[in-house]
Amino acid sequence: MRIYLDHNATSTARPEAIAAMTHALELGGNPSSVHAAGRAARGLVEQARSAVADLIAAPTSTVILTSGGTEANAIAIESAVAAGTKRLIISALEHDSVQETARATGAAVETLPVDRQGAADLAWLRERLACWDAAEGRAFVALMLANNETGVIQPVQEASEIVRAADGWLHVDAIQAAGKVVIDSRGIGADTLSVSAHKIGGPQGAGALTFGPRATLSRRQHGGGQERGRRAGTENVPGIAGFGAAAKAANPRELQPQAAWRDAAAARLKAHGCVIMGEGAPRLPQTLCFGTPGFSSELQVMALDLAGVMVSAGSACSSGKVKASPVLTAMGQGDLAGCAIRVSGGWNTSEDDWNAFLEAWLEAHARHAARRKEVA
Amino acid sequence: MRIYLDHNATSTARPEAIAAMTHALELGGNPSSVHAAGRAARGLVEQARSAVADLIAAPTSTVILTSGGTEANAIAIESAVAAGTKRLIISALEHDSVQETARATGAAVETLPVDRQGAADLAWLRERLACWDAAEGRAFVALMLANNETGVIQPVQEASEIVRAADGWLHVDAIQAAGKVVIDSRGIGADTLSVSAHKIGGPQGAGALTFGPRATLSRRQHGGGQERGRRAGTENVPGIAGFGAAAKAANPRELQPQAAWRDAAAARLKAHGCVIMGEGAPRLPQTLCFGTPGFSSELQVMALDLAGVMVSAGSACSSGKVKASPVLTAMGQGDLAGCAIRVSGGWNTSEDDWNAFLEAWLEAHARHAARRKEVA
């Protein structure tokens, strides 16, 4: 048995994406070449750019293709600092690629707190921006659209109104939300917004950033002048083509049924003392994060893996390191943060997969409880 | 007819690379995940890293996988500046990704000149480093292994002795040389050396940097801690797998026969007044760069494209812009720099391809000469 329920780490590549990549590889050509092969490769890149733009309702000309979500986030943050911002407000929910990049800029970093349900505290943000010191440049606020661990959807539209009133710059990491909820990057008022291919069934190694009229982007990679000079380097044509195909295929509706399957599993888990993270907040339909007192994240992930069910503890990027999730800790979950796992479905996940997870977990939990009883 | 002779811009993807990518895409998984799928993805990445290390005779643990050659070059240059270098010596032959990145660091940039045959002037380098001001930090010298436009192989080993005697840092852009000549990154004394997948039959979007014990690398991308913290972001597993497969398949011997096919074409071209760039220097076996007085690069590329033969004027990255090649200009080629084209074969290029190019060029040249006669 092999049940993959770690789509928030990396989703399964869609057949459409694999086909588009193979086609691009067979076609060949460098998009900067003026000959027929070059023009064909350029066509693939621009077609994909347009599909990605559609996914997030952004004007195609504002979409910069990157090597992934991390780079897209980096361009946004580094651009704000280059444009004069001396202090960054980063929500406690943000991914390491935002947290670490912000700290590496040398600018001061302040944390936008989060409530117990895993939603950003906008009252704090309003108060903080009301007394913003203009000497620190434009306020920059990073608030993701949906959290990768809990799936909690953030009040981004409301945040953007607050940020805009203070003439600030709102960066929205939509990497985990893309393809799972409908995204209108302009409508929600994001000044910059990032997405990644491999979270929506495209390949790893491709991402994008869209920027609005109030954001001034600086160059991150220098050289051949690709991406209007903002991100030099020969375009990853196969990766971009796969991204475009995945963006076209991704449809939030296809994931809707999973909310019920997830909630059914959650009800059973709660009967065993589990705490569902962000249960009271709007969440992505296919993400379930829960803590089990006394049953460490690591043991749960390992036991499930042995049973052929793949889930994660926290985000994949930090799951190599055994430490409690900073996001859950920020949510005030205390010790539970070290006993939480994330189960996340994708475009090819069935109700049977959710059931298989539940059965495997119940068995692992029973064995764990029996062992603890023995020891006690 | 479709004759692709622009492999120095981007080579045709090898079947092995396409198969490895498809396999990786079907396998799925995030290399940072601890479960079975994650471990399998990690295995693919490390297998590829080892194949890339073999290609350049570098210890596997010193190979950092990047989003491409541009990023690999950027890590080297930015690391040197972060380590205290205040002045960069960049050869006139370097690719835009080196030239532009160097200029963007804010450090002073000096140009290492080049002779008429397209080889770096090492006497200049020796003299320059003899009077290096220690207050400018360690000397950093960028000299590519083989030039992308002319194919001229640079005296890198000798340069490294000069740089080492001055306790400097030699960066070798081996992007165009990899797979075309045997590379011993440690033997030639490179402190950092960059390669790219799509020049050797792998996909675009993957590259690597190897670093020796005298180079201290800084972080370029921050986040999940991938690539030992130097290049965060989920690994481009399919791209990396394709890179590894291409690195394994690439074999300089397979290109050797092209030197004779190229030289046969060159002999015919010279009979029509063409000047072969770097003819007197050691060159990559499959690269031919030549100038034709009075026949602009652009017209030649377009005429050949119409005939189904794809070549380039200068490097692909700058060929969108119509300007004379800075490399050929630095070689003292004057007006000829605006009348030069590059023909470059690859792993799947046959003698027939070279002949087809020659026939198409002769026809285009004859038509061009006739038009000029009419006008005169």
Short mmCIF file of N, CA and C in Angstrom, two decimals, chain A residues 8 21 36 55 67 80 89 103 108 128 196 213 234 248 258 273 298 317 324 326 330 348-349 352 355:
data_model
loop_
_atom_site.label_atom_id
_atom_site.label_comp_id
_atom_site.label_asym_id
_atom_site.label_seq_id
_atom_site.Cartn_x
_atom_site.Cartn_y
_atom_site.Cartn_z
N ASN A 8 0.76 18.90 0.46
CA ASN A 8 1.21 20.26 0.80
C ASN A 8 2.74 20.36 0.76
N MET A 21 5.85 18.80 -20.26
CA MET A 21 7.29 18.85 -20.07
C MET A 21 8.02 18.01 -21.11
N ALA A 36 13.72 29.43 -35.46
CA ALA A 36 12.45 28.72 -35.27
C ALA A 36 12.36 28.00 -33.93
N LEU A 55 -4.49 31.67 -13.34
CA LEU A 55 -4.68 30.97 -12.06
C LEU A 55 -4.85 31.94 -10.91
N SER A 67 12.54 30.33 -10.20
CA SER A 67 12.97 28.93 -10.01
C SER A 67 12.15 28.25 -8.93
N ALA A 80 11.45 45.08 -1.63
CA ALA A 80 10.92 46.06 -0.68
C ALA A 80 12.06 46.73 0.08
N ILE A 89 7.35 43.48 8.56
CA ILE A 89 6.40 42.82 9.45
C ILE A 89 6.04 41.48 8.82
N ARG A 103 15.01 37.98 7.52
CA ARG A 103 16.10 38.19 8.48
C ARG A 103 17.43 38.42 7.77
N ALA A 108 15.10 45.34 10.05
CA ALA A 108 14.50 44.88 11.30
C ALA A 108 13.29 44.02 10.95
N ARG A 128 -0.33 48.65 14.92
CA ARG A 128 1.10 48.80 14.64
C ARG A 128 1.32 49.78 13.49
N SER A 196 3.81 28.56 -6.62
CA SER A 196 4.81 27.55 -6.93
C SER A 196 4.16 26.42 -7.70
N PRO A 213 0.92 47.66 -9.27
CA PRO A 213 1.50 48.96 -9.64
C PRO A 213 2.21 49.65 -8.48
N THR A 234 18.76 31.38 -18.51
CA THR A 234 17.91 30.71 -19.49
C THR A 234 16.68 30.16 -18.79
N LYS A 248 -3.37 25.32 -15.62
CA LYS A 248 -4.60 25.17 -16.40
C LYS A 248 -5.49 24.09 -15.80
N GLN A 258 -13.06 16.75 -0.51
CA GLN A 258 -12.15 16.28 0.54
C GLN A 258 -12.45 16.89 1.91
N GLY A 273 -9.08 11.90 21.51
CA GLY A 273 -8.36 12.95 22.24
C GLY A 273 -7.54 13.88 21.38
N GLU A 298 7.01 12.82 15.38
CA GLU A 298 7.97 11.93 14.74
C GLU A 298 7.49 10.48 14.76
N CYS A 317 10.13 21.21 4.56
CA CYS A 317 11.45 21.83 4.56
C CYS A 317 12.11 21.70 5.92
N ALA A 324 9.57 21.20 17.34
CA ALA A 324 8.14 21.51 17.30
C ALA A 324 7.89 22.60 16.26
N PRO A 326 7.06 25.88 14.62
CA PRO A 326 6.99 27.25 15.11
C PRO A 326 5.60 27.85 14.90
N ALA A 330 3.43 29.30 17.79
CA ALA A 330 2.91 30.67 17.76
C ALA A 330 1.41 30.70 18.01
N ASN A 348 -5.39 13.91 -6.88
CA ASN A 348 -5.67 12.49 -7.14
C ASN A 348 -5.98 11.71 -5.86
N THR A 349 -6.36 12.43 -4.82
CA THR A 349 -6.67 11.77 -3.54
C THR A 349 -8.14 11.35 -3.51
N ASP A 352 -11.04 6.81 -0.21
CA ASP A 352 -10.35 5.62 0.30
C ASP A 352 -9.01 5.98 0.91
N ASN A 355 -9.61 7.28 4.30
CA ASN A 355 -9.99 6.17 5.19
C ASN A 355 -8.77 5.32 5.55
#
